[in-house]
Short mmCIF file of C-alpha atoms in Angstrom, two decimals:
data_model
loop_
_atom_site.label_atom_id
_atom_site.label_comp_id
_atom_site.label_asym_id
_atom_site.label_seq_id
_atom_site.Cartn_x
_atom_site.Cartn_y
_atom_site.Cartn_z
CA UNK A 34 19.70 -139.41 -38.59
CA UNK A 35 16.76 -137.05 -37.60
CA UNK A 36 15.29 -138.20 -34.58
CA UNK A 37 11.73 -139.35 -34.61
CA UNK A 38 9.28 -137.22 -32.39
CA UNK A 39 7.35 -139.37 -30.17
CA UNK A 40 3.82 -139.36 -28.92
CA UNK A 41 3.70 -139.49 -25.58
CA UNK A 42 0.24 -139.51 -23.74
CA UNK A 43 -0.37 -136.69 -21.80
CA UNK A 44 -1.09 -138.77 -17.95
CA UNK A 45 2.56 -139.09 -18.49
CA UNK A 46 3.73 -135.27 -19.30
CA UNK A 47 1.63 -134.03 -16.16
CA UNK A 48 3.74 -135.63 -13.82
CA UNK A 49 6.00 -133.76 -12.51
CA UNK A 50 9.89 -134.50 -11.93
CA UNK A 51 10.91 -135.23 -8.22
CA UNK A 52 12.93 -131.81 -7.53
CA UNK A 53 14.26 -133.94 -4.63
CA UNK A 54 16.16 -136.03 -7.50
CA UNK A 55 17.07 -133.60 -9.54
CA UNK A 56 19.26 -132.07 -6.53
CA UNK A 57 20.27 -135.43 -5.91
CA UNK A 58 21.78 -136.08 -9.67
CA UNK A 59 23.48 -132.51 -9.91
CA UNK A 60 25.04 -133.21 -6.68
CA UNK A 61 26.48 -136.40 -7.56
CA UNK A 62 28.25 -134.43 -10.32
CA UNK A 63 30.17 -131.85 -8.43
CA UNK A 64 33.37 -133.86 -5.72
CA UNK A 65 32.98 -133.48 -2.10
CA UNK A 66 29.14 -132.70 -1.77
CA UNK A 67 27.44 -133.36 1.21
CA UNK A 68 23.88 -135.13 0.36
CA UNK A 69 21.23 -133.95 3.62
CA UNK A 70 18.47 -134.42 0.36
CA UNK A 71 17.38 -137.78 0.22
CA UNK A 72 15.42 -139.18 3.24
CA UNK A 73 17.08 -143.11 3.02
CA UNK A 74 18.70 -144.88 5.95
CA UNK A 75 22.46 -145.01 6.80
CA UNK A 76 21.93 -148.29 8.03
CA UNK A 77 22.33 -151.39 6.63
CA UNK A 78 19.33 -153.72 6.72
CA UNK A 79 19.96 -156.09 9.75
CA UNK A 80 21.32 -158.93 9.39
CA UNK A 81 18.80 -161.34 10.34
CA UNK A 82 16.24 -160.45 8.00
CA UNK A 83 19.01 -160.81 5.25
CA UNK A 84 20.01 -163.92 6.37
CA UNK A 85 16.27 -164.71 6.35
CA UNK A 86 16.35 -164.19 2.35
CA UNK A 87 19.01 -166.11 1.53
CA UNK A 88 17.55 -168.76 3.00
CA UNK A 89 14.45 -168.60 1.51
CA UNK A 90 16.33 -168.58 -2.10
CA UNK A 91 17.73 -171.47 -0.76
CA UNK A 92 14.79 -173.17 -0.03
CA UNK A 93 13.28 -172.12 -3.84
CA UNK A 94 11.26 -168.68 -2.77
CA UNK A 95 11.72 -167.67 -6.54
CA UNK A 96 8.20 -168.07 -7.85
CA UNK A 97 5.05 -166.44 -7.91
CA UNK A 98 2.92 -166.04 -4.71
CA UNK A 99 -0.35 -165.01 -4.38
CA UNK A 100 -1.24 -161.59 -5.53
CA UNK A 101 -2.10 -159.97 -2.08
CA UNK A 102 1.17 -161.82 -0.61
CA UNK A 103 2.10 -164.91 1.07
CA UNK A 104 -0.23 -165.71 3.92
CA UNK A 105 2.29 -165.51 6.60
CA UNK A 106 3.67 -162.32 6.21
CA UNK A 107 -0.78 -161.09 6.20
CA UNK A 108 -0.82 -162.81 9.44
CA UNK A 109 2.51 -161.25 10.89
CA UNK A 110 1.07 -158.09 9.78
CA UNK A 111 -1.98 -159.25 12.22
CA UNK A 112 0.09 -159.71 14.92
CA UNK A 113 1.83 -156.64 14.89
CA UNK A 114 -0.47 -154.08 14.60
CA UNK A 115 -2.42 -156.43 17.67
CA UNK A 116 0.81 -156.57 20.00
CA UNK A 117 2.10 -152.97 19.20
CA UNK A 118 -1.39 -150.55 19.04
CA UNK A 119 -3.93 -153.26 20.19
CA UNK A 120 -5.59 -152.93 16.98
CA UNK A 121 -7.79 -156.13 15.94
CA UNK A 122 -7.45 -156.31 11.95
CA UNK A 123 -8.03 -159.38 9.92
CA UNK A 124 -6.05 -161.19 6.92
CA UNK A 125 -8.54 -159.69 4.50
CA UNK A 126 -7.58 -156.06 5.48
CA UNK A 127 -4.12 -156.43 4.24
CA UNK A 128 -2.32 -156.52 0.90
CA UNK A 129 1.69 -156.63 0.26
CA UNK A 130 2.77 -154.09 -2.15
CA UNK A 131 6.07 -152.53 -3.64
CA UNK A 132 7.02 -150.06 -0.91
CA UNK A 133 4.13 -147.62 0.83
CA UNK A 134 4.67 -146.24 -2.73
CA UNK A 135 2.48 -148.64 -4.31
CA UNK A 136 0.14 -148.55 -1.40
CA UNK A 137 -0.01 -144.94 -1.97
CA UNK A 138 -0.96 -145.24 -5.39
CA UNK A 139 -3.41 -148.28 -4.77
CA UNK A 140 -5.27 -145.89 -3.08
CA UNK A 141 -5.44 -143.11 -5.22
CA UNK A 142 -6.51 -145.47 -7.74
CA UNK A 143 -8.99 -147.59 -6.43
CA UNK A 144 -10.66 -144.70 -4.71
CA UNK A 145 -10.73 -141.43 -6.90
CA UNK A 146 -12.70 -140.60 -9.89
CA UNK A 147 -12.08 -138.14 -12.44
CA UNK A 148 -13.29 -134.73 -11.25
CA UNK A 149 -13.51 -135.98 -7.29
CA UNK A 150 -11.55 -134.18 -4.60
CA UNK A 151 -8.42 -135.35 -2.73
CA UNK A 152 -7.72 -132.85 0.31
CA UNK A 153 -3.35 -132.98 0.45
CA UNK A 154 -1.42 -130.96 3.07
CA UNK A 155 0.78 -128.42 2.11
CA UNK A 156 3.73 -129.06 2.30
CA UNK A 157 3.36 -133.05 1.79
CA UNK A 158 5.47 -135.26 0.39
CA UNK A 159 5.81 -134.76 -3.13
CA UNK A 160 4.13 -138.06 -4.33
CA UNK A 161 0.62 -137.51 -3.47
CA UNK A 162 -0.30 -134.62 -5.76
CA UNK A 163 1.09 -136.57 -8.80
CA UNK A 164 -0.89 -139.60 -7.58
CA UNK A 165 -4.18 -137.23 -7.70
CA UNK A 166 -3.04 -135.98 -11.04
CA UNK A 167 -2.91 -139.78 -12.70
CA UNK A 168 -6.24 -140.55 -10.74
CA UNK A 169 -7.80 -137.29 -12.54
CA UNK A 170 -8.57 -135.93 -8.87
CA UNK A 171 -8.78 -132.31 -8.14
CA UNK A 172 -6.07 -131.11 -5.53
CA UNK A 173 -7.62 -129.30 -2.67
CA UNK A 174 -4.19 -127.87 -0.54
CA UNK A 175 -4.33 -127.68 3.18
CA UNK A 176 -2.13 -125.52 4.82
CA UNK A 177 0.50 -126.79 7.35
CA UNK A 178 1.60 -124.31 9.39
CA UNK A 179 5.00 -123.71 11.76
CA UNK A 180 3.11 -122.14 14.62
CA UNK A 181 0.66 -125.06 14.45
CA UNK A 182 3.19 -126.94 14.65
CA UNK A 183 3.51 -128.29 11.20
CA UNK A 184 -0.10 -130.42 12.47
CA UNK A 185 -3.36 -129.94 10.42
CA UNK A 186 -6.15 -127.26 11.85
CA UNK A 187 -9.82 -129.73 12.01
CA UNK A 188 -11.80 -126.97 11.69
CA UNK A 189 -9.90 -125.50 8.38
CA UNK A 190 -10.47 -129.53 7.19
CA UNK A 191 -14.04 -129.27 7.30
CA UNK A 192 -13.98 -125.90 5.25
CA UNK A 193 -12.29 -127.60 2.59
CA UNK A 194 -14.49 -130.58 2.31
CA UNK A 195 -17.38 -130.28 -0.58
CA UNK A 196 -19.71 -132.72 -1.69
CA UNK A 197 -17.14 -134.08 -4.18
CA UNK A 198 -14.53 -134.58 -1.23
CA UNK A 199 -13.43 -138.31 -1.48
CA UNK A 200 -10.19 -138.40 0.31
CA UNK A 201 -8.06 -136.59 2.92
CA UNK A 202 -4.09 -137.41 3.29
CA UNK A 203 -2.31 -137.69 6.33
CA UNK A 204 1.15 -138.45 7.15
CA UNK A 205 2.44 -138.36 10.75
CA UNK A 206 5.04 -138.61 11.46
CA UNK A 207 5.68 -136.19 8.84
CA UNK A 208 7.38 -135.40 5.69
CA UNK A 209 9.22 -132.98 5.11
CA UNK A 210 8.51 -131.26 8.35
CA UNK A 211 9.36 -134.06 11.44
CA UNK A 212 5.87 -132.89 13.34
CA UNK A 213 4.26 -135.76 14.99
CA UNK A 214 -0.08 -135.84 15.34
CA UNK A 215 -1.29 -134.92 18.89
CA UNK A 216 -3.92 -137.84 19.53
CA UNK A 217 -6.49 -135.14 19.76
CA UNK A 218 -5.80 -134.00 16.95
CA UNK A 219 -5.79 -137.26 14.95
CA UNK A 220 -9.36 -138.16 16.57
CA UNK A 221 -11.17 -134.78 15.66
CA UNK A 222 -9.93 -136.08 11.78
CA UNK A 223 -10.71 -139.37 11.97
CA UNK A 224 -14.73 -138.02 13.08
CA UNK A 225 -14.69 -136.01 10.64
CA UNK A 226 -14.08 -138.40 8.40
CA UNK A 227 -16.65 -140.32 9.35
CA UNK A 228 -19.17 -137.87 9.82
CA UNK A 229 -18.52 -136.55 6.06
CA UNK A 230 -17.94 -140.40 4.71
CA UNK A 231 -15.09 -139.23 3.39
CA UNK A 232 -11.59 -141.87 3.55
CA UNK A 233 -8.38 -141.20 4.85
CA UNK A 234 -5.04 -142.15 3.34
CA UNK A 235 -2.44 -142.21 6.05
CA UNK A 236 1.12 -143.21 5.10
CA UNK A 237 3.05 -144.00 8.28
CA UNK A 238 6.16 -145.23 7.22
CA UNK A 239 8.19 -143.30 10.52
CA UNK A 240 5.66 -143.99 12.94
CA UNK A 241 9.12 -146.01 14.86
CA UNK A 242 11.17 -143.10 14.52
CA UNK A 243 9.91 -140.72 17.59
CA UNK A 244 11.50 -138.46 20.22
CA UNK A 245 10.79 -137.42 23.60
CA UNK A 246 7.36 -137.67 24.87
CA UNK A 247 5.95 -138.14 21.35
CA UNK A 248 4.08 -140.86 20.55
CA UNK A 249 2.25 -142.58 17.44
CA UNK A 250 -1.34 -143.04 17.02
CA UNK A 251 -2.53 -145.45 13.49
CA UNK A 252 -5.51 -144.03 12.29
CA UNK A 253 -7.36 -147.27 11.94
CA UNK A 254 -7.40 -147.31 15.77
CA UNK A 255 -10.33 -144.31 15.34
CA UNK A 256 -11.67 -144.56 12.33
CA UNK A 257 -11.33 -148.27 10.98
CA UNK A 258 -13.47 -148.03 7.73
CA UNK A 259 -12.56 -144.60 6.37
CA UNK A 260 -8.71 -145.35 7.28
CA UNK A 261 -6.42 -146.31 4.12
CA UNK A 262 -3.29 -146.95 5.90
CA UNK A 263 -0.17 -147.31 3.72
CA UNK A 264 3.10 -148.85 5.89
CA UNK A 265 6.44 -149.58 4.86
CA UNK A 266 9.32 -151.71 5.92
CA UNK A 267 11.71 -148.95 4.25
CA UNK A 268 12.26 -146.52 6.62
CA UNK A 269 12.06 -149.18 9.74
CA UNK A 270 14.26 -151.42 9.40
CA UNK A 271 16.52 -149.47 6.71
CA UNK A 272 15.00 -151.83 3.55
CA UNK A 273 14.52 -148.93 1.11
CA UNK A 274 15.90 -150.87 -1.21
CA UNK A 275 13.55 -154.20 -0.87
CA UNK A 276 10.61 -152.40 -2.18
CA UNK A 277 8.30 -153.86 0.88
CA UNK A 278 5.43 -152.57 1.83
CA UNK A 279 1.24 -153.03 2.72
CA UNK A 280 -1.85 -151.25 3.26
CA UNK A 281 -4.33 -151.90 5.73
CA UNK A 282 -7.73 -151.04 5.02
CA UNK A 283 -11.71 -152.56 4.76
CA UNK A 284 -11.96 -155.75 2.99
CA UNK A 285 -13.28 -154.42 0.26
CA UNK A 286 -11.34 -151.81 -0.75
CA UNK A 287 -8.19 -154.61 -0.54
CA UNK A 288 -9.90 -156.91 -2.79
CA UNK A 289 -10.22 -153.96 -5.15
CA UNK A 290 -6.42 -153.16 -4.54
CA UNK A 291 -5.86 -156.53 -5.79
CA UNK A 292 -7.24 -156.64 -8.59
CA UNK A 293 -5.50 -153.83 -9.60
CA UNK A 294 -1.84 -154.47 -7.93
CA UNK A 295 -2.73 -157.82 -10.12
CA UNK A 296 -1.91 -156.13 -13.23
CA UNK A 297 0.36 -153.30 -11.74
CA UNK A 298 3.23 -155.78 -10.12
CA UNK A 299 1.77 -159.43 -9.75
CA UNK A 300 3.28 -160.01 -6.34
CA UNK A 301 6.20 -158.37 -4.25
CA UNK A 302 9.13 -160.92 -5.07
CA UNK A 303 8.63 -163.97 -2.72
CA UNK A 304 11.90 -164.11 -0.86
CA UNK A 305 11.48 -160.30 0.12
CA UNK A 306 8.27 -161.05 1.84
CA UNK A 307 9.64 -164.06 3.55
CA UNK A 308 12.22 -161.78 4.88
CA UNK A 309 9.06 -158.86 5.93
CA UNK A 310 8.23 -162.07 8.49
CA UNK A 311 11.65 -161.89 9.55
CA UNK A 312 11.73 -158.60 10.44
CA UNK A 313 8.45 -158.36 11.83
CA UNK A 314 8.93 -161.43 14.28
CA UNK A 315 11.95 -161.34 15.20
CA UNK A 316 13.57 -159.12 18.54
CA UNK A 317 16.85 -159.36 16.48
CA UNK A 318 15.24 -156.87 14.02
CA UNK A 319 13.89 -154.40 16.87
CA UNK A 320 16.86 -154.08 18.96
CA UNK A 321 18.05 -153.16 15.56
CA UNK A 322 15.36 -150.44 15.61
CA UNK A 323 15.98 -149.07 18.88
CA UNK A 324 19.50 -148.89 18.22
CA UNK A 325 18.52 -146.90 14.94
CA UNK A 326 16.49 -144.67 16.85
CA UNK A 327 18.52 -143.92 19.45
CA UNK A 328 21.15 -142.78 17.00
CA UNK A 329 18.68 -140.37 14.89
CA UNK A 330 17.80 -139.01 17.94
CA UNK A 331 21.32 -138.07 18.51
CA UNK A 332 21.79 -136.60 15.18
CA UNK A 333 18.35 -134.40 15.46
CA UNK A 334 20.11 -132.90 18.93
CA UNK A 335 23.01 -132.20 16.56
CA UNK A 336 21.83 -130.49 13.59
CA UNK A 337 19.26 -128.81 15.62
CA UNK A 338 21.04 -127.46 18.23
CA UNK A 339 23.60 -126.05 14.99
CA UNK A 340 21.11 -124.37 13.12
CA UNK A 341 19.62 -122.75 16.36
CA UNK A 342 23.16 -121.22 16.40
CA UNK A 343 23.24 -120.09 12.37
CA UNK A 344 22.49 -116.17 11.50
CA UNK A 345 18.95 -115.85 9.31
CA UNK A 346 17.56 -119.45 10.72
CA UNK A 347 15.08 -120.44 12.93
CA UNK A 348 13.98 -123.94 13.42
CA UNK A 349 11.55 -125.66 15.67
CA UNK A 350 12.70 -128.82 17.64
CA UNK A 351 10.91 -132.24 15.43
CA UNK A 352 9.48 -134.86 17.06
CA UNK A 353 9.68 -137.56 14.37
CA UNK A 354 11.12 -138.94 11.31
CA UNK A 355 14.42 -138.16 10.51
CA UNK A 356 14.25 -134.48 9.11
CA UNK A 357 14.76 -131.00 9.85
CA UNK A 358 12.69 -127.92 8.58
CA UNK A 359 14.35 -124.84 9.36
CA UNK A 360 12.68 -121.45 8.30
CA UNK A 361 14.78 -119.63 6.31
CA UNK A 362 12.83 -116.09 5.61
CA UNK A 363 15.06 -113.86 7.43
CA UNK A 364 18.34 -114.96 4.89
CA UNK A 365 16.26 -113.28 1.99
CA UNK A 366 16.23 -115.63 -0.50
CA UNK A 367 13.67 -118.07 -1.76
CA UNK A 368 13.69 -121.72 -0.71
CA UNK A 369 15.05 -122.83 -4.12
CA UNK A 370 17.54 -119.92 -4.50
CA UNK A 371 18.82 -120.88 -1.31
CA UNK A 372 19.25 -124.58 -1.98
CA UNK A 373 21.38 -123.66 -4.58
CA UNK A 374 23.44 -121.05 -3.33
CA UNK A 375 24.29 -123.89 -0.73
CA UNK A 376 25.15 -126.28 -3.22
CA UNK A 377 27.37 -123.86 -4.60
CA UNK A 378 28.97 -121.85 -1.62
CA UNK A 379 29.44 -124.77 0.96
CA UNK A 380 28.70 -128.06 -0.91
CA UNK A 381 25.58 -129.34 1.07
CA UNK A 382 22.56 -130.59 -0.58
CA UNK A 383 19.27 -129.38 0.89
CA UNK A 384 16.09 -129.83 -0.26
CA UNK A 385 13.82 -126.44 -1.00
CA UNK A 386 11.04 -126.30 1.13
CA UNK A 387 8.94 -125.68 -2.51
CA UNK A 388 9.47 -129.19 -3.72
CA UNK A 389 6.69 -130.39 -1.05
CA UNK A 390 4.21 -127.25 -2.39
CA UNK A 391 3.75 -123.54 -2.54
CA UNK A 392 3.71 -123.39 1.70
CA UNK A 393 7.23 -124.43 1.85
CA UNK A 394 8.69 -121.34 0.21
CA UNK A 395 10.67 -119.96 3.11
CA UNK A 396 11.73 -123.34 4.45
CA UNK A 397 14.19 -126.17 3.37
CA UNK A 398 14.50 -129.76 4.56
CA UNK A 399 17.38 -131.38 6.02
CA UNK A 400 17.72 -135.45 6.46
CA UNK A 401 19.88 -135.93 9.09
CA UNK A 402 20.32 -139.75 7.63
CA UNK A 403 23.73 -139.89 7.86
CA UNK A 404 26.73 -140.02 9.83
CA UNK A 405 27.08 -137.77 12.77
CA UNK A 406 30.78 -137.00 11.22
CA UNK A 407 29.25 -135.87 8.09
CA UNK A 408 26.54 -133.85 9.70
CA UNK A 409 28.90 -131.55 11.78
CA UNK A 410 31.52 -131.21 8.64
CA UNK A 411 27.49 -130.13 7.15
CA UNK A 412 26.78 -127.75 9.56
CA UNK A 413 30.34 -126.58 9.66
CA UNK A 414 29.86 -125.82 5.99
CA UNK A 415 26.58 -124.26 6.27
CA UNK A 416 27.72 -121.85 9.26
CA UNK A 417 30.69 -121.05 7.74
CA UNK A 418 29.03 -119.83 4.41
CA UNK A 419 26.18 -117.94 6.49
CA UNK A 420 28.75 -116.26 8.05
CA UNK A 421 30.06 -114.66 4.69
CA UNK A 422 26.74 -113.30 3.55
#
């Protein structure tokens, strides 16, 4: 039968395939790969905040709620950004969405025009440039840079910004690279911001996952008005596969969310948000934090203190998240190049430093999301098929 050639509209054909899951799907084909690619929890999601969803199924959470979510899980929202930054925001600044995904693409959507300017660090996580794309934004890059310490330069911000500059992305603590925002740092943006009216969207999904002295700093404690903040209970308390999320922002940019989200999703399924209040309220659910931070921190001494070891890497100590980005330069191959020839030679997935934009080339990233046992056997692998270069 010949096959029928579709149309397909072209918002569709710009966006470009997640190299991060296209590592992810060859690996699964070859036996006894090691996956450092995807950036997802070990963990299981605690147990009180699953118990917390059965129950509500048992009490008949299995209808519609209201669009921006249920009212309690707003209000917890409240409450925790009160208790944990002292940050006063009301109901009206928050709405639920599917994962900091959503809220990422809210944003994109409710504030970009065709033709206006989103500034996007380079390297970033890889969804914001397709979420400019669908918005019809023009992609400004901003270079991140190692001896910067992977944090964004102010001064090259405000060279970038033109009068159709709209939005500026920040996401600390960071993906791919681990780098955490200096407060002073995070203040000089969030002025500039304001003195350019320009908004930022800052996606904070790791801000529990720090090390050392580091600390996190929301962005809506500076700059309230200009501050899209997208959160997530993913990466918290190991729900990645809940699809639970919000954004924070001015009352009138939510209402706007909603209306769109409206026709996007409807509403995050009920019983998961009854079980976001869960987590959020309960000291069950941050012990369970604690513990999980403890135990990444272990695993970043690990890895790091490995690859310090390896021939042709160098690799600068991260203060959040859960990830590694070693520079790889002196090896002599190109971020992708490498990736495979790992895949190949020692069965370890890494992702090339080029999935996250052109300023990774010479770097790769590493979750260190899994078990300490299949770290070292990792690293063990990695060293050993260094060595034979």
């Amino acid at each position: 039968m010949r096959q029928k050639k579709h149309f397909i509209a072209e918002r569709a054909l710009l966006i470009r395939r997640s190299k991060i899951r296209e590592l992810f799907e060859r690996a699964s084909k070859i036996e006894g790969v090691i996956s450092l690619g995807i950036g997802e929890p070990d963990f299981d999601t605690p147990r009180n905040i699953k118990e917390a969803a059965k129950r509500a199924l048992d009490e008949g959470w299995t209808h519609y709620t209201p669009n921006a979510g249920i009212q309690e899980l707003r209000e917890a929202i409240v409450e925790y950004y009160s208790n944990f930054y002292n940050v006063d925001i009301e109901v009206d600044n928050v709405i639920i969405t599917a994962g900091a995904y959503e809220g990422t693409y809210l944003a994109f959507e409710t504030l970009l025009e065709r033709g206006d300017e989103v500034i996007i660090p380079d390297p970033a996580f890889v969804s914001y440039a397709e979420d400019a794309k669908l918005a019809e934004a023009n992609i400004v890059r901003l270079p991140l840079r190692e001896e910067n310490e992977f944090m964004p330069d102010p001064d090259e911000i405000v060279e970038l910004i033109t009068k159709r500059t709209r939005m500026i992305v920040i996401n600390y603590p960071n993906n791919p690279t681990g780098a955490v925002l200096e407060k002073d740092v995070a203040k000089a943006i969030a002025d500039i911001a304001k003195d350019y009216n320009i908004y930022i969207l800052s996606d904070e999904p790791y801000e529990h996952f720090l090390y050392d002295d580091a600390k996190h700093y929301p962005m809506i404690k500076f700059a309230p008005e200009n501050t899209i903040l997208a959160n997530s209970f993913s990466k918290t308390f190991a729900m990645t596969g809940w699809r639970l999320g919000f954004v924070v922002a001015p009352s009138e940019i939510i209402k706007a969310m909603i209306k769109l989200h409206a026709y996007v999703i409807g509403n995050v399924a009920s019983f998961v948000q009854v079980a976001g209040v869960e987590a959020l309220r309960s000291q069950e659910s941050w012990k369970a934090v604690e513990n999980m931070r403890k135990e990444y921190n272990e695993r970043r001494k690990i890895v790091v203190k490995r690859l310090q070891k390896m021939p042709g890497i160098s690799v600068r100590e991260p203060k959040g998240a859960f990830y590694v980005f070693p520079n790889i330069k002196e090896i002599g191959m190109s971020s992708e190049r490498f990736s495979e020839w790992l895949l190949e030679n020692a069965r370890v997935v890494v992702i090339p430093g080029t999935a996250f934009g052109e300023r990774g080339e010479g770097y790769v990233r590493i979750s260190y999301a899994t078990s300490k046992e299949k770290l070292v056997e990792a690293m063990d692998r990695i060293e050993e098929a260094l060595n034979k270069l």
